[in-house]
């Protein structure tokens, strides 16, 4: 099959909109789509200091690469979770990826910071639950303490669709009230944005291959049997029968999100007694899980505004 624009040999067949594209025209298409997402949802403002959360996987590597290509000045943050070989490898990939795009990489190692890795802490919470709390907290506090204006994550359309799907299946209205390509900052919460919001996982993989990004394929050992994977499979089957299903589902959700917002009462946040970050209780869940007596130090000394 031939590229719709130049007649060269096709690199990919897109299903929605249906067309064949060569490698160059696919890259152009992908980058334009990300640029349009940034403009449409006003994700990144002029002069904002941007921190990209990187894991070593394809999504965060691709979002950093495209932002650089679109002319944004970015810095990256990787959290080494202290999960044996898996974390060591992830860190190596983030180093290679940052070198490739010549961006500054910060690394926070959980074991060095908190004395134990994910999976080693004695707590009644499931591993993924306190891992999620830890990652969210560190990304936010690092961004806040080092004067970043925005945190970029690599979530793609498939991630979003499956997240919304699973939260509808469980009627988690709290979560459904605050999803989307942009979560505005508030107080000590730094703004979070998802420039890959409208590109599919398949497109992200194809783009990574097209530009030669080497990324981590191994899954975290704790992710086995994650239910989001089965939601992704169901959505993929539906997408195959009716291309555009995921996009319509996510766009429909954005139109109806206000219904969930109405449902959720706004809770007043206090300041955590240990670290001073926003918290619904006396002590925030991060300081509680890690039984901290003083705040973690995340300020990078040489970073100045
Ligand atoms: Fe953390 Fe691994 Fe669970 Fe993901 S799968 S939340 S990285 S422990
Ligand atoms: Zn072409
Ligand atoms: Zn705290």
PDB file of N, CA and C in Angstrom, residues 5-45:
ATOM      1  N   UNK A   5      -0.183  10.732   0.888  1.00  0.00           N
ATOM      2  CA  UNK A   5       0.305  12.061   0.497  1.00  0.00           C
ATOM      3  C   UNK A   5       1.404  12.051  -0.566  1.00  0.00           C
ATOM      4  N   UNK A   6       2.329  11.052  -0.474  1.00  0.00           N
ATOM      5  CA  UNK A   6       3.459  11.142  -1.405  1.00  0.00           C
ATOM      6  C   UNK A   6       3.606   9.910  -2.291  1.00  0.00           C
ATOM      7  N   UNK A   7       2.810   8.872  -2.031  1.00  0.00           N
ATOM      8  CA  UNK A   7       2.875   7.693  -2.879  1.00  0.00           C
ATOM      9  C   UNK A   7       4.015   6.735  -2.543  1.00  0.00           C
ATOM     10  N   UNK A   8       4.839   7.080  -1.515  1.00  0.00           N
ATOM     11  CA  UNK A   8       5.909   6.158  -1.101  1.00  0.00           C
ATOM     12  C   UNK A   8       5.299   4.952  -0.387  1.00  0.00           C
ATOM     13  N   UNK A   9       6.115   3.929  -0.150  1.00  0.00           N
ATOM     14  CA  UNK A   9       5.623   2.712   0.506  1.00  0.00           C
ATOM     15  C   UNK A   9       5.068   3.066   1.895  1.00  0.00           C
ATOM     16  N   UNK A  10       3.879   2.529   2.209  1.00  0.00           N
ATOM     17  CA  UNK A  10       3.242   2.871   3.490  1.00  0.00           C
ATOM     18  C   UNK A  10       3.995   2.251   4.659  1.00  0.00           C
ATOM     19  N   UNK A  11       4.096   2.996   5.763  1.00  0.00           N
ATOM     20  CA  UNK A  11       4.717   2.514   7.008  1.00  0.00           C
ATOM     21  C   UNK A  11       3.634   2.025   7.944  1.00  0.00           C
ATOM     22  N   UNK A  12       2.467   2.666   7.862  1.00  0.00           N
ATOM     23  CA  UNK A  12       1.386   2.319   8.800  1.00  0.00           C
ATOM     24  C   UNK A  12       0.021   2.525   8.155  1.00  0.00           C
ATOM     25  N   UNK A  13      -0.921   1.682   8.613  1.00  0.00           N
ATOM     26  CA  UNK A  13      -2.314   1.893   8.207  1.00  0.00           C
ATOM     27  C   UNK A  13      -3.045   2.434   9.430  1.00  0.00           C
ATOM     28  N   UNK A  14      -3.552   3.647   9.332  1.00  0.00           N
ATOM     29  CA  UNK A  14      -4.333   4.203  10.443  1.00  0.00           C
ATOM     30  C   UNK A  14      -5.794   3.816  10.236  1.00  0.00           C
ATOM     31  N   UNK A  15      -6.474   3.564  11.351  1.00  0.00           N
ATOM     32  CA  UNK A  15      -7.863   3.116  11.229  1.00  0.00           C
ATOM     33  C   UNK A  15      -8.859   4.246  11.394  1.00  0.00           C
ATOM     34  N   UNK A  16      -8.408   5.303  12.114  1.00  0.00           N
ATOM     35  CA  UNK A  16      -9.366   6.376  12.367  1.00  0.00           C
ATOM     36  C   UNK A  16      -8.652   7.712  12.445  1.00  0.00           C
ATOM     37  N   UNK A  17      -8.620   8.506  11.425  1.00  0.00           N
ATOM     38  CA  UNK A  17      -9.229   8.312  10.108  1.00  0.00           C
ATOM     39  C   UNK A  17      -8.464   7.250   9.316  1.00  0.00           C
ATOM     40  N   UNK A  18      -9.188   6.583   8.417  1.00  0.00           N
ATOM     41  CA  UNK A  18      -8.596   5.465   7.689  1.00  0.00           C
ATOM     42  C   UNK A  18      -7.647   6.007   6.622  1.00  0.00           C
ATOM     43  N   UNK A  19      -6.353   5.705   6.748  1.00  0.00           N
ATOM     44  CA  UNK A  19      -5.397   6.093   5.695  1.00  0.00           C
ATOM     45  C   UNK A  19      -4.055   5.394   5.879  1.00  0.00           C
ATOM     46  N   UNK A  20      -3.344   5.277   4.763  1.00  0.00           N
ATOM     47  CA  UNK A  20      -1.987   4.724   4.785  1.00  0.00           C
ATOM     48  C   UNK A  20      -1.009   5.888   4.757  1.00  0.00           C
ATOM     49  N   UNK A  21       0.063   5.796   5.580  1.00  0.00           N
ATOM     50  CA  UNK A  21       1.058   6.869   5.588  1.00  0.00           C
ATOM     51  C   UNK A  21       2.465   6.289   5.558  1.00  0.00           C
ATOM     52  N   UNK A  22       3.375   6.989   4.878  1.00  0.00           N
ATOM     53  CA  UNK A  22       4.787   6.588   4.915  1.00  0.00           C
ATOM     54  C   UNK A  22       5.349   7.052   6.263  1.00  0.00           C
ATOM     55  N   UNK A  23       6.599   6.672   6.537  1.00  0.00           N
ATOM     56  CA  UNK A  23       7.189   6.989   7.839  1.00  0.00           C
ATOM     57  C   UNK A  23       7.209   8.498   8.090  1.00  0.00           C
ATOM     58  N   UNK A  24       7.683   9.257   7.126  1.00  0.00           N
ATOM     59  CA  UNK A  24       7.817  10.713   7.311  1.00  0.00           C
ATOM     60  C   UNK A  24       6.452  11.364   7.537  1.00  0.00           C
ATOM     61  N   UNK A  25       5.477  10.963   6.708  1.00  0.00           N
ATOM     62  CA  UNK A  25       4.158  11.600   6.854  1.00  0.00           C
ATOM     63  C   UNK A  25       3.444  11.146   8.125  1.00  0.00           C
ATOM     64  N   UNK A  26       3.759   9.926   8.583  1.00  0.00           N
ATOM     65  CA  UNK A  26       3.173   9.494   9.860  1.00  0.00           C
ATOM     66  C   UNK A  26       3.750  10.326  11.001  1.00  0.00           C
ATOM     67  N   UNK A  27       5.069  10.546  10.976  1.00  0.00           N
ATOM     68  CA  UNK A  27       5.706  11.347  12.037  1.00  0.00           C
ATOM     69  C   UNK A  27       5.106  12.752  12.065  1.00  0.00           C
ATOM     70  N   UNK A  28       4.934  13.317  10.881  1.00  0.00           N
ATOM     71  CA  UNK A  28       4.358  14.663  10.781  1.00  0.00           C
ATOM     72  C   UNK A  28       2.929  14.681  11.333  1.00  0.00           C
ATOM     73  N   UNK A  29       2.172  13.644  10.958  1.00  0.00           N
ATOM     74  CA  UNK A  29       0.778  13.523  11.415  1.00  0.00           C
ATOM     75  C   UNK A  29       0.723  13.444  12.942  1.00  0.00           C
ATOM     76  N   UNK A  30       1.600  12.611  13.515  1.00  0.00           N
ATOM     77  CA  UNK A  30       1.618  12.380  14.960  1.00  0.00           C
ATOM     78  C   UNK A  30       1.984  13.672  15.709  1.00  0.00           C
ATOM     79  N   UNK A  31       3.038  14.324  15.227  1.00  0.00           N
ATOM     80  CA  UNK A  31       3.498  15.554  15.903  1.00  0.00           C
ATOM     81  C   UNK A  31       2.440  16.648  15.809  1.00  0.00           C
ATOM     82  N   UNK A  32       1.766  16.707  14.646  1.00  0.00           N
ATOM     83  CA  UNK A  32       0.713  17.725  14.478  1.00  0.00           C
ATOM     84  C   UNK A  32      -0.439  17.465  15.443  1.00  0.00           C
ATOM     85  N   UNK A  33      -0.735  16.183  15.641  1.00  0.00           N
ATOM     86  CA  UNK A  33      -1.840  15.814  16.524  1.00  0.00           C
ATOM     87  C   UNK A  33      -1.521  16.215  17.968  1.00  0.00           C
ATOM     88  N   UNK A  34      -0.268  15.993  18.383  1.00  0.00           N
ATOM     89  CA  UNK A  34       0.135  16.370  19.746  1.00  0.00           C
ATOM     90  C   UNK A  34       0.100  17.895  19.891  1.00  0.00           C
ATOM     91  N   UNK A  35       0.580  18.594  18.872  1.00  0.00           N
ATOM     92  CA  UNK A  35       0.594  20.062  18.907  1.00  0.00           C
ATOM     93  C   UNK A  35      -0.847  20.592  19.017  1.00  0.00           C
ATOM     94  N   UNK A  36      -1.731  19.968  18.249  1.00  0.00           N
ATOM     95  CA  UNK A  36      -3.142  20.408  18.284  1.00  0.00           C
ATOM     96  C   UNK A  36      -3.758  20.165  19.655  1.00  0.00           C
ATOM     97  N   UNK A  37      -3.422  19.041  20.278  1.00  0.00           N
ATOM     98  CA  UNK A  37      -3.939  18.730  21.626  1.00  0.00           C
ATOM     99  C   UNK A  37      -3.461  19.794  22.610  1.00  0.00           C
ATOM    100  N   UNK A  38      -2.190  20.169  22.507  1.00  0.00           N
ATOM    101  CA  UNK A  38      -1.629  21.182  23.422  1.00  0.00           C
ATOM    102  C   UNK A  38      -2.364  22.505  23.233  1.00  0.00           C
ATOM    103  N   UNK A  39      -2.637  22.855  21.971  1.00  0.00           N
ATOM    104  CA  UNK A  39      -3.309  24.135  21.696  1.00  0.00           C
ATOM    105  C   UNK A  39      -4.786  24.084  22.100  1.00  0.00           C
ATOM    106  N   UNK A  40      -5.445  23.000  21.706  1.00  0.00           N
ATOM    107  CA  UNK A  40      -6.896  22.893  21.954  1.00  0.00           C
ATOM    108  C   UNK A  40      -7.234  22.985  23.439  1.00  0.00           C
ATOM    109  N   UNK A  41      -6.469  22.280  24.265  1.00  0.00           N
ATOM    110  CA  UNK A  41      -6.773  22.260  25.705  1.00  0.00           C
ATOM    111  C   UNK A  41      -5.915  23.253  26.494  1.00  0.00           C
ATOM    112  N   UNK A  42      -5.145  24.064  25.793  1.00  0.00           N
ATOM    113  CA  UNK A  42      -4.237  25.064  26.410  1.00  0.00           C
ATOM    114  C   UNK A  42      -3.401  24.430  27.521  1.00  0.00           C
ATOM    115  N   UNK A  43      -2.656  23.370  27.143  1.00  0.00           N
ATOM    116  CA  UNK A  43      -1.909  22.604  28.144  1.00  0.00           C
ATOM    117  C   UNK A  43      -0.652  23.318  28.635  1.00  0.00           C
ATOM    118  N   UNK A  44       0.044  23.981  27.711  1.00  0.00           N
ATOM    119  CA  UNK A  44       1.328  24.581  28.086  1.00  0.00           C
ATOM    120  C   UNK A  44       1.343  26.067  27.744  1.00  0.00           C
ATOM    121  N   UNK A  45       1.630  26.875  28.746  1.00  0.00           N
ATOM    122  CA  UNK A  45       1.674  28.318  28.525  1.00  0.00           C
ATOM    123  C   UNK A  45       3.086  28.772  28.181  1.00  0.00           C
TER     124      UNK A  45
END
